[in-house]
Short mmCIF file of C-alpha atoms in Angstrom, two decimals:
data_model
loop_
_atom_site.label_atom_id
_atom_site.label_comp_id
_atom_site.label_asym_id
_atom_site.label_seq_id
_atom_site.Cartn_x
_atom_site.Cartn_y
_atom_site.Cartn_z
CA GLN A 1303 -5.16 9.43 -17.48
CA VAL A 1304 -2.67 8.73 -14.33
CA GLN A 1305 -4.95 5.76 -12.67
CA LEU A 1306 -4.55 4.02 -9.38
CA VAL A 1307 -6.75 1.76 -8.95
CA GLU A 1308 -6.29 -0.74 -5.66
CA SER A 1309 -8.50 -3.75 -4.59
CA GLY A 1310 -7.73 -6.99 -2.37
CA GLY A 1311 -9.11 -5.85 0.42
CA GLY A 1312 -11.95 -7.44 2.95
CA LEU A 1313 -12.87 -8.62 5.99
CA VAL A 1314 -10.48 -10.37 7.56
CA GLN A 1315 -9.68 -12.46 12.03
CA PRO A 1316 -6.96 -11.88 13.86
CA GLY A 1317 -4.18 -13.03 12.63
CA GLY A 1318 -5.64 -13.22 8.91
CA SER A 1319 -3.73 -12.50 6.23
CA LEU A 1320 -4.42 -10.53 2.86
CA LYS A 1321 -2.79 -9.19 -0.77
CA LEU A 1322 -3.43 -6.30 -1.73
CA SER A 1323 -3.65 -5.00 -5.33
CA CYS A 1324 -2.61 -1.15 -7.12
CA VAL A 1325 -2.69 -1.54 -11.19
CA THR A 1326 -1.59 1.51 -12.86
CA SER A 1327 -2.25 3.41 -15.38
CA GLY A 1328 -1.15 6.06 -17.84
CA PHE A 1329 2.75 6.52 -16.90
CA VAL A 1330 6.09 4.79 -16.73
CA PHE A 1331 5.77 2.98 -12.99
CA SER A 1332 9.36 1.87 -13.36
CA ASP A 1333 10.25 5.36 -13.15
CA TYR A 1334 8.07 5.66 -9.87
CA GLY A 1335 8.84 4.29 -5.62
CA MET A 1336 5.37 3.45 -4.85
CA SER A 1337 4.16 4.00 -1.21
CA TRP A 1338 1.01 2.36 0.37
CA TYR A 1339 -0.94 4.50 3.12
CA ARG A 1340 -3.99 4.20 5.30
CA GLN A 1341 -6.00 6.07 7.37
CA ARG A 1342 -7.70 4.47 10.82
CA PRO A 1343 -10.86 5.68 11.97
CA GLY A 1344 -10.61 8.67 13.64
CA LYS A 1345 -7.36 9.22 11.92
CA GLU A 1346 -5.13 10.50 9.55
CA ARG A 1347 -3.63 9.03 6.54
CA GLU A 1348 -0.35 7.64 7.35
CA TYR A 1349 2.74 6.12 5.28
CA VAL A 1350 2.64 2.15 5.85
CA ALA A 1351 5.51 1.39 2.97
CA THR A 1352 7.41 2.46 0.19
CA ILE A 1353 9.60 0.37 -2.89
CA THR A 1354 12.20 2.00 -4.44
CA ARG A 1355 12.35 2.72 -8.53
CA SER A 1356 15.18 0.53 -9.55
CA ASN A 1357 16.85 -1.45 -6.92
CA GLY A 1358 13.41 -2.54 -4.91
CA ASN A 1359 14.23 -1.46 -1.57
CA THR A 1360 11.58 -1.12 0.74
CA TYR A 1361 10.75 0.84 3.85
CA TYR A 1362 7.56 0.12 7.20
CA THR A 1363 6.45 2.44 9.00
CA ARG A 1364 7.32 0.36 12.91
CA SER A 1365 3.65 -1.53 13.76
CA VAL A 1366 3.58 -3.30 10.67
CA GLN A 1367 7.28 -3.58 10.36
CA GLY A 1368 8.14 -8.20 9.76
CA ARG A 1369 4.28 -8.32 8.82
CA PHE A 1370 3.84 -6.43 5.83
CA THR A 1371 5.72 -7.03 2.66
CA ILE A 1372 5.69 -4.69 -0.54
CA SER A 1373 6.32 -5.95 -3.58
CA ARG A 1374 6.25 -4.49 -7.54
CA ASP A 1375 6.20 -6.43 -10.94
CA ASN A 1376 6.78 -3.66 -13.00
CA ALA A 1377 5.66 -5.25 -16.13
CA GLN A 1378 2.40 -5.69 -14.76
CA ASN A 1379 2.66 -1.92 -13.51
CA THR A 1380 0.77 -3.25 -10.73
CA VAL A 1381 2.51 -2.73 -7.22
CA TYR A 1382 1.73 -4.92 -3.15
CA LEU A 1383 1.16 -4.73 -0.45
CA ASP A 1384 0.57 -8.55 1.28
CA MET A 1385 0.05 -8.14 4.82
CA ASN A 1386 -0.25 -11.33 7.47
CA ARG A 1387 -0.84 -11.20 11.61
CA LEU A 1388 -3.87 -8.99 11.21
CA LYS A 1389 -4.64 -6.54 13.64
CA SER A 1390 -7.55 -4.32 14.48
CA GLU A 1391 -5.55 -1.48 14.98
CA ASP A 1392 -4.48 -2.46 10.95
CA THR A 1393 -8.06 -1.96 9.85
CA ALA A 1394 -8.38 0.80 7.54
CA VAL A 1395 -8.91 2.19 3.65
CA TYR A 1396 -5.46 1.66 2.52
CA PHE A 1397 -4.12 3.72 -0.08
CA CYS A 1398 -1.05 2.97 -3.32
CA HIS A 1399 0.00 6.62 -3.94
CA ARG A 1400 3.26 8.00 -6.54
CA PRO A 1401 4.82 10.29 -4.71
CA GLY A 1402 6.81 12.90 -6.95
CA PRO A 1403 5.95 17.48 -8.10
CA GLU A 1404 2.68 15.07 -9.54
CA PRO A 1405 1.87 12.85 -6.19
CA ALA A 1406 -1.10 10.41 -6.75
CA TRP A 1407 -3.60 8.59 -5.50
CA GLY A 1408 -5.91 5.61 -6.31
CA GLN A 1409 -9.79 5.98 -4.15
CA GLY A 1410 -8.59 3.03 -1.55
CA THR A 1411 -9.31 -0.42 -0.09
CA GLN A 1412 -11.12 -0.99 3.30
CA VAL A 1413 -9.94 -3.64 5.44
CA THR A 1414 -11.59 -4.74 8.13
CA VAL A 1415 -9.52 -6.18 10.97
CA SER A 1416 -12.44 -8.13 12.93
CA PRO A 1417 -13.83 -11.56 14.80
#
């Protein structure tokens, strides 16, 4: 079955960095664009970034543009989110997402940005 498993979250100070990973299985990874979403405390889940399946074009929500980088390794069936210059407002549960007619979500990984 389709599985998306995130890892790499944790506690980091403002200005620090974290790299999230999402290992996938159960589908042909290279056939899909992949996205990251996040859910901040008390907020709705929100879009963060996308990487396309074919040419690896990337798209970001404005608040993370220039600080976060989404990438993928099709040989490892993995999508990454490299997060730099983290701010307290980046504190959230981060979810890996496979869009499409049968969308799939991971269980999420907690990122906490605090002094």
